[in-house]
Amino acid sequence: MVTVHAETPPALIELKGIRRSYGGTGGQPEVEVLHGIDLQIHAGEFVAIVGQSGSGKSTLMHLLGCLDRASSGSYRFAGHDVSQLDSDELAWLRREAFGFVFQGYHLIPTESASENVQVPALYAGLPEHERAQRAAALLTRLGLNDKLDLRPNQLSGGQQQRVSIARALMNGGRIILADEPTGALDSKSGEQVMALLHELADAGHTIILITHDHQVASQARRVVEIRDGNILADSADHSVPIQSKAEPLRLDPSQAQYAAANTLWNDLRESARTAWRGMRLNRVRTGLTLLGIVIGVASVIVMLAIGEGARRQVLERMGTMGTAILYMGSRPPATGGPSGELTEADLQAVRELPEIRYVLPVIGDPTTVRYGSKDKEIYVFASSEQMPAVHHWPVEQGRFYTEAEDRALAPLVVLGHKARQHFFPDTPNPLGRQLLIGASPFEVVGVMSERGADSGAQDYDDMVFIPYRAGRARVYQTQTQPDYVVMQAMSSEVVNEAEAAIRTLLIARHGREDFGIGNAAARIQAEMATRRSMSVMLGLIAAVSLVVGGIGVMNVMLMTVKERTREIGIRVATGARQRDILRQFMTEAVLVTLVGGTVGVIAGLLVGAVLIVSNVPVVFSVSAMLGAFACAVATGLVFGYMPARTAARLDPVAALTGE
Ligand code: ADP
Ligand code: MG
């Protein structure tokens, strides 16, 4: 008699001639562990695969669960050729179809029971509150409602195994792959776990139980015996149709897309949460890594601020002196003899040089100045009407004297800000008053604006200014030539040419070099160049320290990946894609540098504040801070990428079974 079943459903799992070999590379001999396995498992079956240790059971389970690929043979899952699926589709299959239960539980030690159960749903994109609710419901169903927040090391073996079963059920767990689930448990806990598997089988889950224990295996509805990589016996009775309550699994790898709906923001937040926990657990190590980044960022900020401060200081000095200023005075020639005399005709000739804009002869000496009953030794500065232009220094009240007045020897005086306050403290308008300079009366025609602290030796605010010719005629009668001459070149670019032209001209006129020319602009420019190269060097040192910080991050990340190999295996087994793992570890690296960068910016500001208090000129720039911060984060990305990629590329089976 032949019973014909109207509807024999197609096998859920169909293995044909599956072989798996190890080795064969690096001089190691190739060893075949599975020698051509043929096996069909239907939805809703409760199958035990039994065999001695080393017979290839775990290897088979890893193949069934799509954690590993066969060397040859075909594996069809719900009619699809598994070898045709790419790694994302395999991840999707692991996530949606399989739930793994391992002998060693394989819980993530740093996460609570509830969080461990939630891991598969993370990669399925379930919203956070639904995830937590479902985990709590599952754990409650397995009698662990009071253990939700405990970590694996706070649970007994039996409890841990129940947590791992809850995790296997998190995404539905249509097919439970249990590798020696009772192997590490005492007999009572083992019985509880077996009872649970029975319950699940009754509820329609497909159970594939792997064990070396015939006693345990005999509890399954079907027993497949494996020895040395071959199937020895199979109790399958295909005459009985499988009564499955499970809905048929529709495998559509195009659905693998839907995890993408999981928002990037949620993914990042989840990664950041895990990363933050890891950082807290390894406080000392994290702190030391952070220190590298902090020092790097802080030194970039401080070095740049010091460089900028120095630059501004030089610029400021240039601003007050002008970048194209030359000084000249007579002096004895190096070859001996008396010093020369700079005549009016000499100055006129210099004035006519094309490189020269202004020529300003100056005579200045402390002289007694009197107004009413007040008198004071004050610096009387006799120079031409071009003085305000040369010094970029405006008149505040009244006016400056003119060239015509200078030529006419007009006795006019313009007061510096302090001089005005000294002589006319209560007079709002001192214009028109008469000052006695030396023995001659001078009329006040103007007041200069306040110049403020100057880098020069003299305080320009505490002077009075009189026309050059009137000064020579009325105050400095004995003076035959200017004390010195201030000249301005056409631009700072031609200042050296101007100096050379003046020298050539005057040597031709005097027949010898009986004068000296001071080139302030050249001095300042040289100083500027030195400071600039110093800033560059400081910047380089700072950048190097940032790179060193980055290497620290990489080092720690590599250690983290090594330590958490098993966790990575667990995440992959529960459905994480390579990019999920990559993102998680990148997030950790970036988080370290974000925290380090923030602390670094604060530290940089503090150091800068100390420098300001101790009178070192520093100028902070927001762009330097943002730049240093961005560099730190970029360092995290660059130096975190390699370890993260290492993590993402780990072989899941090796990660799960290795140390
Ligand atoms: P079981 O789970 O039945 O105890 P396994 O499937 O773990 O057996 O291992 C079967 C055989 O395959 C063993 O001889 C083991 O040494 C070998 N094997 C398993 N994994 C590897 C591997 N990664 N490289 C080399 N040999 C392996
Ligand atoms: Mg095994």
XYZ file of C-alpha atoms and ligand atoms in Angstrom:
687
model
C 0.000 0.000 0.000
C 1.319 3.379 -0.865
C -0.074 6.381 0.871
C -0.181 9.367 -1.363
C -0.161 12.664 0.364
C -1.968 15.303 -1.497
C 0.301 18.028 -0.234
C 3.879 17.289 0.646
C 5.333 20.715 1.308
C 8.754 21.418 -0.190
C 11.597 21.024 2.290
C 12.558 24.194 4.157
C 16.168 23.102 4.245
C 17.651 20.900 1.580
C 21.320 19.905 1.667
C 22.812 17.891 -1.190
C 26.349 16.587 -1.182
C 27.560 19.208 1.300
C 31.299 19.074 1.918
C 33.344 21.338 4.133
C 37.128 21.328 4.252
C 39.504 23.277 6.429
C 43.120 24.181 5.804
C 44.733 23.764 2.435
C 46.398 27.134 2.729
C 49.669 28.208 4.292
C 51.217 24.762 4.053
C 48.532 23.160 6.207
C 47.060 19.980 4.803
C 43.457 20.202 3.704
C 41.148 18.300 6.016
C 37.626 17.467 4.976
C 35.239 17.560 7.943
C 31.924 16.953 6.184
C 31.989 14.381 3.431
C 28.855 14.998 1.407
C 25.840 15.517 3.625
C 22.348 14.997 2.204
C 19.650 16.251 4.517
C 16.124 17.595 4.225
C 14.368 19.389 7.038
C 10.772 20.549 6.770
C 9.196 23.489 8.492
C 7.953 22.557 11.928
C 10.232 19.591 12.469
C 12.061 18.940 15.739
C 15.294 17.298 14.630
C 18.188 16.201 16.796
C 21.559 15.833 15.127
C 23.563 13.522 17.325
C 27.156 12.436 17.087
C 30.407 12.178 18.977
C 32.547 15.162 19.651
C 34.479 16.040 16.505
C 32.009 14.405 14.166
C 31.207 17.706 12.448
C 27.954 18.720 14.151
C 28.914 22.317 14.867
C 30.368 22.688 11.399
C 27.035 21.497 10.007
C 25.097 23.862 12.222
C 27.180 26.855 11.124
C 26.473 25.914 7.521
C 22.752 25.515 8.185
C 22.639 28.883 9.951
C 24.416 30.624 7.064
C 27.340 31.594 9.274
C 29.641 29.561 7.064
C 29.705 28.433 3.452
C 30.155 24.890 2.185
C 33.212 23.993 0.140
C 30.952 22.170 -2.293
C 27.432 20.819 -2.576
C 24.166 22.657 -2.653
C 22.131 24.239 0.120
C 18.630 25.329 -0.780
C 16.711 27.288 1.804
C 12.985 27.623 1.093
C 13.813 26.898 -2.518
C 16.618 29.478 -2.800
C 20.220 28.544 -3.521
C 22.049 29.967 -0.519
C 25.359 30.100 -2.376
C 23.800 32.751 -4.634
C 23.004 35.132 -1.762
C 25.326 38.027 -1.000
C 26.487 38.829 2.493
C 23.668 41.294 3.199
C 21.058 38.756 2.138
C 22.700 36.131 4.327
C 22.621 38.576 7.222
C 18.955 39.160 6.531
C 18.330 35.401 6.518
C 20.128 34.943 9.834
C 18.140 37.755 11.304
C 14.711 36.734 10.063
C 14.877 32.970 9.885
C 17.319 31.668 12.455
C 17.804 31.889 16.160
C 21.019 30.504 17.545
C 21.424 28.940 20.969
C 24.940 27.986 21.914
C 26.481 25.715 24.515
C 28.403 28.658 25.929
C 25.310 30.946 25.779
C 27.347 33.619 24.009
C 25.776 36.597 25.664
C 27.449 40.002 25.400
C 28.999 40.390 28.855
C 28.678 44.162 29.032
C 24.966 44.255 28.224
C 22.037 43.469 30.480
C 19.765 40.466 29.917
C 17.152 42.650 28.269
C 19.705 44.351 26.030
C 21.160 41.015 25.006
C 17.722 39.834 23.992
C 17.190 43.024 22.005
C 20.340 42.690 19.889
C 18.688 40.845 16.939
C 15.867 43.408 16.808
C 18.448 46.162 16.611
C 19.487 44.903 13.213
C 15.879 44.361 12.199
C 15.204 48.026 12.857
C 12.553 47.613 15.517
C 11.873 50.877 17.379
C 13.451 51.128 20.781
C 10.348 50.901 22.974
C 8.911 47.969 20.990
C 12.247 46.252 21.307
C 12.325 46.679 25.066
C 8.699 45.574 25.420
C 9.204 42.466 23.351
C 12.383 41.557 25.232
C 10.603 41.968 28.549
C 7.689 39.838 27.342
C 10.004 37.066 26.141
C 12.055 37.060 29.322
C 8.897 37.029 31.390
C 7.616 34.064 29.405
C 10.881 32.286 30.210
C 10.557 33.110 33.909
C 13.181 35.831 34.024
C 10.950 38.839 34.598
C 13.000 39.928 37.601
C 16.350 39.626 35.835
C 15.898 42.090 32.988
C 18.636 44.439 34.076
C 21.170 41.920 35.304
C 24.312 41.261 33.360
C 25.233 37.718 32.254
C 27.776 37.274 35.051
C 24.985 37.923 37.553
C 22.924 35.026 36.165
C 23.216 31.271 36.592
C 24.035 29.042 33.637
C 20.429 27.949 33.212
C 19.237 31.547 33.349
C 21.835 32.621 30.818
C 20.724 29.866 28.487
C 17.125 31.021 28.810
C 18.231 34.554 27.979
C 19.923 33.224 24.878
C 16.733 31.338 23.920
C 14.777 34.557 24.370
C 17.297 36.228 22.074
C 16.825 33.455 19.497
C 13.085 34.188 19.594
C 13.422 37.952 19.400
C 12.983 38.173 15.625
C 10.577 35.252 15.496
C 13.105 32.452 15.631
C 11.330 30.306 13.046
C 14.271 27.958 13.028
C 16.041 27.458 16.335
C 19.578 26.160 15.891
C 20.704 24.901 19.266
C 24.266 23.613 19.558
C 24.591 21.520 22.722
C 22.209 23.835 24.567
C 22.257 21.644 27.665
C 25.939 20.787 27.485
C 27.020 23.262 30.141
C 23.981 22.931 32.365
C 23.171 20.829 35.418
C 20.524 18.212 34.790
C 17.640 20.222 36.205
C 18.415 23.336 34.150
C 19.014 21.069 31.169
C 15.555 19.589 31.591
C 14.029 23.042 31.763
C 15.751 24.043 28.529
C 14.598 20.838 26.826
C 11.054 21.472 28.002
C 11.275 24.920 26.522
C 12.422 23.565 23.168
C 9.499 21.137 23.203
C 7.136 23.978 23.884
C 8.582 25.931 20.984
C 8.354 22.927 18.697
C 4.717 22.534 19.680
C 4.181 26.196 18.904
C 5.403 25.601 15.367
C 9.063 26.538 15.506
C 11.459 24.386 13.565
C 14.013 23.084 16.044
C 17.397 21.728 15.085
C 19.063 20.428 18.213
C 22.674 19.387 18.151
C 23.968 17.091 20.853
C 26.448 14.359 21.575
C 24.022 12.821 24.073
C 21.691 10.111 22.717
C 19.512 10.513 25.788
C 18.892 14.165 24.894
C 18.565 13.410 21.196
C 15.920 10.769 21.790
C 13.556 13.470 23.049
C 13.361 14.958 19.539
C 10.789 13.726 17.041
C 13.476 12.893 14.523
C 17.073 11.873 15.167
C 19.849 12.207 12.607
C 23.064 10.481 13.547
C 26.322 11.827 12.236
C 29.738 10.212 12.469
C 33.015 11.481 11.049
C 31.278 13.876 8.714
C 28.776 11.378 7.299
C 25.130 10.814 8.092
C 24.889 7.380 9.577
C 21.194 7.110 10.303
C 18.064 9.223 9.970
C 14.848 8.348 11.743
C 12.787 10.485 9.420
C 9.475 8.914 8.650
C 8.379 10.628 5.476
C 5.147 8.678 5.428
C 3.839 10.980 8.157
C 3.130 14.455 6.869
C 4.589 17.183 8.964
C 1.957 19.040 10.861
C 3.335 22.516 11.044
C 1.617 25.416 12.660
C 4.315 27.656 11.286
C 3.248 29.884 8.460
C 5.277 29.120 5.383
C 8.359 31.269 5.296
C 8.382 33.526 2.312
C 11.975 34.158 1.554
C 12.382 37.202 -0.559
C 15.889 38.539 -0.396
C 14.707 41.791 -1.912
C 13.139 42.336 1.487
C 16.678 42.557 2.802
C 16.308 46.205 1.910
C 13.956 46.974 4.685
C 16.605 47.240 7.342
C 17.697 50.340 5.496
C 14.505 51.943 6.738
C 16.152 51.914 10.114
C 17.135 55.524 10.391
C 20.769 56.441 10.440
C 20.107 58.519 13.524
C 18.795 55.535 15.505
C 21.690 53.407 14.354
C 24.167 56.067 15.406
C 22.493 56.557 18.744
C 22.562 52.845 19.409
C 26.224 52.621 18.387
C 27.047 55.629 20.529
C 25.304 54.058 23.511
C 27.310 50.851 23.153
C 30.467 52.857 22.596
C 29.857 55.005 25.650
C 29.379 51.906 27.772
C 32.597 50.418 26.458
C 34.436 53.620 27.263
C 33.063 53.685 30.800
C 33.968 50.069 31.419
C 37.561 50.717 30.378
C 37.919 54.049 32.110
C 41.677 54.043 32.558
C 42.400 52.965 29.036
C 39.863 55.367 27.592
C 41.290 58.146 29.738
C 44.801 57.546 28.464
C 43.635 57.479 24.863
C 41.645 60.629 25.442
C 44.706 62.264 26.933
C 46.532 61.821 23.650
C 43.727 63.502 21.728
C 43.275 66.191 24.379
C 46.963 67.100 24.294
C 46.920 67.088 20.513
C 43.877 69.340 20.182
C 44.885 71.646 23.030
C 48.387 72.098 21.656
C 47.102 72.855 18.168
C 44.835 75.532 19.609
C 47.437 77.036 21.934
C 50.245 76.964 19.375
C 48.107 78.630 16.753
C 46.902 81.202 19.283
C 50.490 82.011 20.280
C 51.544 82.239 16.639
C 48.624 84.521 15.850
C 49.323 86.641 18.932
C 52.921 87.147 17.884
C 51.857 87.973 14.344
C 49.353 90.570 15.530
C 51.964 92.126 17.794
C 54.374 92.563 14.920
C 51.589 93.838 12.689
C 50.578 96.342 15.309
C 54.075 97.662 15.505
C 54.139 97.867 11.735
C 50.888 99.794 11.846
C 52.322 102.472 14.119
C 55.645 102.725 12.329
C 54.462 101.967 8.856
C 55.848 99.175 6.762
C 57.796 101.452 4.451
C 59.600 103.676 6.903
C 63.334 104.460 6.703
C 65.364 106.507 9.162
C 68.459 108.480 8.390
C 70.929 110.493 10.412
C 74.446 111.783 9.923
C 77.259 109.805 11.446
C 81.065 109.642 11.128
C 82.086 107.445 8.198
C 83.593 104.032 8.930
C 86.833 105.216 7.308
C 87.203 107.974 9.901
C 86.681 111.722 9.759
C 83.885 113.980 10.956
C 80.219 113.090 10.525
C 78.432 114.619 7.582
C 75.736 117.213 7.422
C 72.317 116.544 5.892
C 71.443 119.807 4.219
C 68.124 121.100 2.937
C 69.433 120.451 -0.569
C 70.229 116.829 0.318
C 66.696 116.295 1.616
C 65.218 117.945 -1.465
C 67.226 115.578 -3.680
C 66.005 112.571 -1.669
C 62.434 113.867 -1.928
C 62.759 113.754 -5.714
C 63.715 110.045 -5.807
C 60.881 108.078 -7.436
C 60.878 105.454 -4.643
C 60.271 108.071 -1.950
C 56.900 109.411 -0.861
C 57.734 111.595 2.141
C 60.856 113.055 3.687
C 60.363 114.314 7.208
C 63.293 116.044 8.967
C 62.941 115.942 12.755
C 64.521 117.886 15.571
C 63.333 117.013 19.029
C 64.587 117.703 22.524
C 63.102 118.180 25.961
C 62.507 121.889 26.269
C 60.846 124.061 28.876
C 57.310 124.943 27.796
C 55.304 127.466 29.784
C 51.660 128.482 29.865
C 50.675 131.038 32.439
C 52.179 129.898 35.699
C 52.628 126.265 34.567
C 55.852 125.101 33.071
C 57.114 121.693 32.130
C 60.088 119.997 30.486
C 58.448 118.541 27.440
C 59.621 117.022 24.193
C 59.270 119.605 21.441
C 59.035 117.841 18.107
C 59.924 120.036 15.163
C 59.056 118.489 11.807
C 57.266 119.173 8.566
C 53.532 119.351 7.896
C 53.717 115.720 6.709
C 54.094 114.351 10.252
C 50.419 113.255 10.661
C 50.448 111.528 7.263
C 53.701 109.670 7.924
C 52.515 108.466 11.315
C 48.926 107.754 10.217
C 47.903 109.976 13.054
C 44.925 112.334 12.723
C 44.359 115.722 14.334
C 41.475 115.752 16.784
C 40.822 119.436 17.274
C 41.824 122.408 15.156
C 44.339 121.650 12.409
C 47.956 120.899 11.688
C 50.220 123.645 10.311
C 50.692 123.858 6.555
C 53.758 123.806 4.349
C 53.341 127.526 3.645
C 53.284 128.268 7.375
C 56.408 126.152 7.764
C 58.143 128.118 5.036
C 56.965 131.365 6.637
C 58.523 130.330 9.996
C 55.061 130.695 11.576
C 55.183 130.208 15.362
C 52.401 127.614 15.594
C 52.113 124.598 17.887
C 49.962 121.430 17.867
C 49.552 119.699 21.231
C 49.776 116.023 22.006
C 46.858 114.597 23.975
C 48.651 114.500 27.339
C 50.374 117.837 26.792
C 47.007 119.414 26.191
C 45.646 117.921 29.435
C 48.671 119.180 31.268
C 48.500 122.766 30.105
C 44.753 123.161 29.540
C 43.026 120.774 31.952
C 39.883 122.934 32.249
C 39.860 124.678 28.894
C 37.608 122.999 26.358
C 39.103 124.954 23.484
C 42.807 125.773 23.804
C 43.012 126.951 20.180
C 44.436 130.444 19.917
C 46.243 130.350 23.260
C 49.915 131.222 23.410
C 52.556 128.801 24.767
C 56.063 129.891 25.545
C 58.478 127.357 24.067
C 61.958 128.182 25.188
C 61.851 131.928 24.911
C 59.444 132.249 21.954
C 55.635 132.431 21.972
C 53.785 129.865 19.830
C 50.072 129.871 19.084
C 48.063 126.654 19.609
C 46.340 125.690 16.322
C 45.451 122.052 16.970
C 45.375 119.025 19.258
C 46.363 115.537 18.105
C 44.086 112.562 18.785
C 45.193 110.184 21.503
C 47.748 107.732 20.200
C 47.794 105.427 23.200
C 50.533 103.092 24.337
C 53.226 102.966 21.744
C 56.028 100.524 21.286
C 58.455 103.427 20.823
C 60.649 104.677 23.624
C 58.963 108.063 23.730
C 55.357 108.827 24.506
C 54.098 110.680 21.446
C 51.054 111.916 23.375
C 53.291 113.807 25.759
C 54.864 116.065 23.118
C 54.134 119.281 21.297
C 54.658 119.668 17.547
C 56.006 122.766 15.854
C 56.959 123.522 12.222
C 60.494 122.450 11.334
C 61.701 125.806 10.094
C 60.122 127.758 12.942
C 61.714 125.291 15.330
C 65.146 125.857 13.844
C 64.687 129.584 13.801
C 63.115 130.053 17.236
C 63.879 127.074 19.505
C 66.779 125.057 18.164
C 68.873 127.931 16.857
C 72.184 126.113 17.322
C 71.051 123.085 15.321
C 72.619 122.973 11.842
C 70.821 119.855 10.606
C 67.949 117.547 11.615
C 68.456 115.086 14.476
C 67.155 112.456 12.146
C 65.077 112.175 9.018
C 62.039 109.930 8.684
C 61.384 108.800 5.124
C 58.584 106.759 3.701
C 59.070 104.663 0.607
C 56.336 104.435 -2.009
C 55.413 100.981 -0.708
C 56.792 98.293 1.533
C 57.831 96.344 -1.592
C 60.301 98.996 -2.731
C 61.656 99.888 0.693
C 64.978 98.143 0.065
C 65.340 99.730 -3.363
C 64.575 103.096 -1.792
C 67.296 102.556 0.791
C 69.815 101.705 -1.929
C 68.792 104.715 -4.013
C 69.195 107.105 -1.071
C 72.594 105.674 -0.270
C 73.804 105.998 -3.865
C 72.452 109.519 -4.117
C 74.017 110.786 -0.905
C 77.356 109.098 -1.489
C 77.452 110.890 -4.835
C 76.618 114.216 -3.159
C 78.913 113.824 -0.120
C 81.693 111.819 -1.672
C 81.672 109.438 1.311
C 79.219 107.541 3.480
C 78.941 110.005 6.376
C 75.355 109.073 7.218
C 73.439 106.026 8.377
C 70.160 104.633 7.137
C 67.911 102.529 9.361
C 65.487 100.246 7.652
C 62.755 99.478 10.206
C 60.575 97.749 7.653
C 63.278 95.260 6.740
C 63.865 94.525 10.404
C 60.191 93.970 11.050
C 59.805 91.850 7.948
C 62.718 89.694 9.015
C 61.178 89.315 12.437
C 57.857 88.483 10.847
C 59.458 85.768 8.745
C 61.158 84.276 11.804
C 57.911 84.274 13.728
C 56.068 82.772 10.831
C 58.488 79.884 10.537
C 58.254 79.445 14.289
C 54.464 79.271 14.059
C 54.742 76.710 11.310
C 57.066 74.642 13.468
C 54.791 74.908 16.499
C 51.862 73.965 14.298
C 53.752 70.953 13.009
C 54.624 69.809 16.515
C 50.971 70.157 17.452
C 49.866 68.245 14.370
C 52.320 65.469 15.174
C 50.909 65.179 18.667
C 47.449 64.906 17.151
C 48.639 62.089 14.915
C 50.186 60.401 17.946
C 46.793 60.731 19.624
C 45.215 59.154 16.568
C 47.615 56.237 16.714
C 46.576 55.822 20.338
C 42.974 55.614 19.222
C 43.857 53.022 16.625
C 45.790 51.007 19.160
C 42.923 50.989 21.624
C 40.421 50.201 18.903
C 42.482 47.236 17.753
C 42.611 45.992 21.343
C 38.881 46.531 21.687
C 38.183 44.555 18.534
C 40.365 41.741 19.812
C 38.667 41.704 23.175
C 35.239 41.820 21.666
C 35.732 39.240 18.947
C 33.108 37.017 20.503
C 30.650 39.909 20.725
C 31.195 40.621 17.042
C 30.484 36.948 16.289
C 27.279 37.138 18.317
C 26.155 40.276 16.541
C 26.824 38.738 13.139
C 25.017 35.526 14.128
C 21.978 37.558 15.128
C 21.840 39.386 11.832
C 24.315 42.271 11.855
C 25.653 43.123 8.445
C 29.311 43.956 7.899
C 28.401 47.608 7.631
C 26.586 47.473 10.986
C 29.761 46.238 12.641
C 31.855 48.763 10.740
C 29.570 51.576 11.797
C 29.579 50.503 15.403
C 33.341 50.507 15.716
C 33.729 53.698 13.709
C 31.244 55.335 16.044
C 33.306 54.231 19.004
C 36.484 55.674 17.533
C 34.763 58.926 16.648
C 33.114 59.172 20.036
C 36.490 58.917 21.748
C 37.857 61.674 19.559
C 34.728 63.799 19.968
C 35.055 63.679 23.726
C 38.823 64.151 23.466
C 38.358 67.046 21.055
C 35.862 68.785 23.327
C 38.063 68.399 26.387
C 41.024 69.466 24.254
C 39.320 72.691 23.189
C 38.496 73.460 26.819
C 42.043 72.645 27.917
C 43.427 74.816 25.118
C 41.281 77.734 26.250
C 42.392 77.264 29.853
C 46.068 77.195 28.901
C 45.474 80.264 26.753
C 43.803 82.042 29.662
C 46.839 81.299 31.836
C 49.090 82.705 29.087
C 46.981 85.847 28.790
C 47.197 86.358 32.531
C 50.979 85.993 32.313
C 51.070 88.621 29.526
C 51.897 86.367 26.602
C 50.054 87.705 23.582
C 47.658 84.996 22.392
C 44.843 85.408 19.947
C 42.311 82.570 19.806
C 40.645 81.928 16.544
C 37.362 80.094 16.297
C 38.435 78.623 12.994
C 41.583 77.177 14.612
C 39.441 75.615 17.319
C 36.956 74.205 14.852
C 39.847 73.068 12.709
C 41.585 71.275 15.567
C 38.308 69.715 16.606
C 37.553 68.611 13.070
C 41.096 67.252 12.753
C 40.580 65.225 15.911
C 37.351 63.736 14.620
C 38.942 63.116 11.244
C 41.800 61.418 13.090
C 39.234 59.174 14.748
C 37.679 58.352 11.397
C 40.999 57.676 9.719
C 42.620 55.735 12.537
C 39.383 54.041 13.559
C 38.660 52.782 10.068
C 41.298 50.083 9.978
C 40.285 48.428 13.265
C 36.597 48.777 12.403
C 37.149 47.132 9.056
C 39.092 44.375 10.775
C 36.070 43.860 13.008
C 33.599 43.902 10.134
C 35.601 41.361 8.158
C 35.949 38.853 10.969
C 34.808 35.389 10.048
C 31.708 34.917 12.221
C 32.400 31.267 13.031
C 35.975 31.997 14.014
C 34.758 34.988 16.021
C 32.189 32.894 17.859
C 34.390 29.927 18.612
C 37.759 31.630 18.954
C 38.974 33.535 21.931
P 31.538 18.711 16.791
O 30.755 19.950 16.921
O 30.787 17.576 16.284
O 32.259 18.378 18.045
P 33.049 20.250 14.928
O 32.110 20.490 13.809
O 33.263 21.382 15.867
O 32.655 18.943 15.708
O 34.426 19.849 14.333
C 34.559 18.817 13.438
C 36.003 18.651 13.018
O 36.381 19.759 12.275
C 36.947 18.549 14.210
O 37.890 17.541 13.927
C 37.609 19.890 14.243
O 38.942 19.721 14.676
C 37.555 20.300 12.806
N 37.452 21.758 12.716
C 36.418 22.485 13.125
N 36.645 23.800 12.869
C 37.846 23.865 12.261
C 38.653 24.924 11.738
N 38.253 26.196 11.768
N 39.832 24.629 11.186
C 40.260 23.335 11.121
N 39.561 22.317 11.599
C 38.364 22.551 12.166
Mg 30.450 21.155 18.559
